[in-house]
Short mmCIF file of C-alpha atoms in Angstrom, two decimals:
data_model
loop_
_atom_site.label_atom_id
_atom_site.label_comp_id
_atom_site.label_asym_id
_atom_site.label_seq_id
_atom_site.Cartn_x
_atom_site.Cartn_y
_atom_site.Cartn_z
CA MET A 132 0.00 0.00 0.00
CA ASP A 133 1.29 3.48 -0.87
CA PHE A 134 1.27 6.20 1.77
CA LYS A 135 1.68 9.43 -0.17
CA LEU A 136 2.39 12.74 1.50
CA GLU A 137 -0.38 15.12 0.44
CA LEU A 138 -0.11 18.27 2.52
CA VAL A 139 2.29 20.06 4.87
CA VAL A 140 0.98 22.86 7.09
CA VAL A 141 3.23 25.93 7.15
CA PRO A 142 2.37 28.33 10.01
CA VAL A 143 2.22 32.00 9.00
CA SER A 144 1.20 35.25 10.69
CA ASP A 145 -0.35 37.00 7.67
CA VAL A 146 -2.20 34.70 5.27
CA ASP A 147 -2.50 37.23 2.43
CA ARG A 148 1.19 38.15 2.60
CA ALA A 149 2.21 34.48 2.65
CA LYS A 150 -0.17 33.63 -0.21
CA GLU A 151 1.33 36.42 -2.31
CA PHE A 152 4.87 35.25 -1.49
CA TYR A 153 4.27 31.61 -2.35
CA ALA A 154 2.13 32.26 -5.44
CA ASP A 155 3.74 35.35 -6.95
CA LYS A 156 7.36 35.02 -5.85
CA VAL A 157 7.98 31.30 -5.46
CA GLY A 158 5.60 30.31 -8.27
CA PHE A 159 3.29 27.90 -6.46
CA THR A 160 -0.23 27.35 -7.81
CA VAL A 161 -3.12 28.37 -5.56
CA ASP A 162 -5.31 25.25 -5.37
CA VAL A 163 -7.79 26.36 -2.71
CA ASP A 164 -8.55 29.53 -0.75
CA HIS A 165 -11.40 28.67 1.62
CA ARG A 166 -12.88 30.62 4.52
CA ALA A 167 -15.33 29.41 7.15
CA GLY A 168 -16.33 32.44 9.14
CA ASP A 169 -13.85 34.97 10.49
CA SER A 170 -11.66 32.54 12.41
CA PHE A 171 -10.79 29.87 9.83
CA ARG A 172 -9.09 30.14 6.47
CA VAL A 173 -7.03 27.62 4.55
CA VAL A 174 -5.02 28.33 1.42
CA GLN A 175 -3.55 25.28 -0.29
CA LEU A 176 -0.68 25.87 -2.72
CA SER A 177 1.31 23.42 -4.84
CA PRO A 178 4.86 23.76 -6.12
CA PRO A 179 5.13 23.30 -9.90
CA GLY A 180 5.27 19.58 -10.71
CA SER A 181 4.71 18.45 -7.12
CA ALA A 182 2.08 16.00 -5.90
CA CYS A 183 2.43 17.42 -2.37
CA SER A 184 1.03 20.81 -1.38
CA ILE A 185 1.43 23.23 1.49
CA ALA A 186 -1.39 24.78 3.50
CA ILE A 187 -1.24 28.20 5.08
CA GLY A 188 -4.07 29.80 6.95
CA SER A 189 -5.64 30.88 10.18
CA GLY A 190 -7.33 28.73 12.79
CA MET A 191 -5.67 25.55 11.56
CA SER A 192 -2.40 25.18 13.48
CA GLN A 193 -1.09 25.88 16.95
CA ALA A 194 2.50 26.10 15.69
CA ALA A 195 4.10 29.53 15.88
CA PRO A 196 4.67 31.31 12.56
CA GLY A 197 8.17 30.80 11.21
CA THR A 198 8.87 27.56 13.09
CA THR A 199 8.82 25.20 10.10
CA LYS A 200 12.35 24.50 8.87
CA GLY A 201 13.91 22.13 6.37
CA LEU A 202 11.16 21.81 3.79
CA HIS A 203 12.76 20.56 0.56
CA LEU A 204 11.97 21.35 -3.06
CA ILE A 205 13.68 19.22 -5.71
CA VAL A 206 14.89 20.74 -9.00
CA THR A 207 16.93 19.42 -11.93
CA ASP A 208 19.00 22.63 -12.32
CA ILE A 209 19.80 24.56 -9.17
CA GLU A 210 21.35 27.50 -11.03
CA ALA A 211 18.24 27.98 -13.17
CA ALA A 212 16.03 27.57 -10.09
CA ARG A 213 17.98 30.23 -8.19
CA ALA A 214 17.84 32.61 -11.16
CA GLU A 215 14.07 32.13 -11.37
CA LEU A 216 13.55 32.67 -7.64
CA VAL A 217 15.78 35.75 -7.52
CA GLY A 218 14.10 37.10 -10.66
CA ARG A 219 10.75 36.82 -8.88
CA GLY A 220 12.05 38.68 -5.83
CA VAL A 221 12.94 35.79 -3.49
CA ASP A 222 16.07 36.27 -1.37
CA ALA A 223 17.51 32.89 -2.35
CA GLY A 224 20.97 32.09 -1.03
CA GLU A 225 23.91 30.96 -3.10
CA PRO A 226 24.26 27.23 -3.81
CA PHE A 227 26.21 25.13 -1.32
CA HIS A 228 27.18 21.50 -0.88
CA PHE A 229 28.59 19.25 1.80
CA GLY A 230 32.20 18.20 1.35
CA GLU A 231 34.73 16.39 3.48
CA ASN A 232 34.87 19.30 5.93
CA GLY A 233 31.14 20.00 6.11
CA GLN A 234 29.16 22.70 4.33
CA ALA A 235 31.05 24.42 1.51
CA ALA A 236 30.14 27.20 -0.90
CA GLY A 237 29.22 26.39 -4.47
CA ILE A 238 27.82 23.51 -6.45
CA ASP A 239 28.98 19.99 -5.62
CA PRO A 240 32.15 19.45 -7.72
CA GLY A 241 30.89 16.08 -8.98
CA ARG A 242 27.39 17.47 -9.55
CA ARG A 243 26.04 14.46 -7.63
CA ASP A 244 22.30 14.12 -7.11
CA TYR A 245 21.08 15.22 -3.66
CA ALA A 246 24.38 17.04 -3.00
CA THR A 247 23.77 20.71 -3.89
CA PHE A 248 21.36 23.02 -2.08
CA LEU A 249 20.26 26.60 -1.71
CA SER A 250 18.00 28.09 0.90
CA PHE A 251 15.35 30.75 1.31
CA ASP A 252 12.85 31.80 3.96
CA ASP A 253 9.26 32.97 3.64
CA PRO A 254 8.29 36.33 5.21
CA ASP A 255 7.71 34.63 8.60
CA GLY A 256 11.03 32.79 8.59
CA ASN A 257 9.80 29.32 7.60
CA GLY A 258 12.90 27.77 6.03
CA TRP A 259 13.13 26.03 2.69
CA LEU A 260 15.91 24.13 0.95
CA VAL A 261 16.09 23.65 -2.79
CA GLN A 262 17.98 20.47 -3.66
CA GLU A 263 19.36 19.50 -7.05
CA VAL A 264 18.52 16.07 -8.46
CA ARG A 265 19.56 16.02 -12.12
CA ARG A 266 18.36 12.60 -13.25
CA THR A 267 15.19 12.62 -15.32
CA ASP A 268 12.96 11.02 -12.70
CA PRO A 269 13.49 12.82 -9.37
CA SER A 270 10.73 10.75 -7.76
CA SER A 271 12.86 7.61 -7.83
CA ARG A 272 15.26 7.17 -4.94
CA PRO A 273 18.97 6.39 -5.24
CA ALA A 274 20.31 3.07 -4.03
CA THR A 275 21.67 3.18 -0.50
CA GLU A 276 25.37 3.97 -0.51
CA SER A 277 27.64 2.00 1.77
#
């Protein structure tokens, strides 16, 4: 049986500001924007090409805004992804990788899958990583390395 991740709640302080950031700057598609009275609102947004979405809103989480860290987006070209994000107004960091001595600036010298990252935060400080996976089917997982 498959157990597919459908939705991740991202706590925000200002739903409209976060919706604008994720839709207009990051390029997510707005799937749903639903209100139930004055105390509940859910906005579901999906990254391009992703089967998993995020939900932002009010009255749906007790987590403090800005406390979600380490969400990953997978791309096939990290340089193109950074250029797109920066062009849309996102303060995306420079690419980095992990070498023998820990985190190092720049793209992984061997351009290995899952080895190069960049980061950005939403307006509340929720932290995202963009990870490069260059093979044609990023949904398949690599064999375990020994």
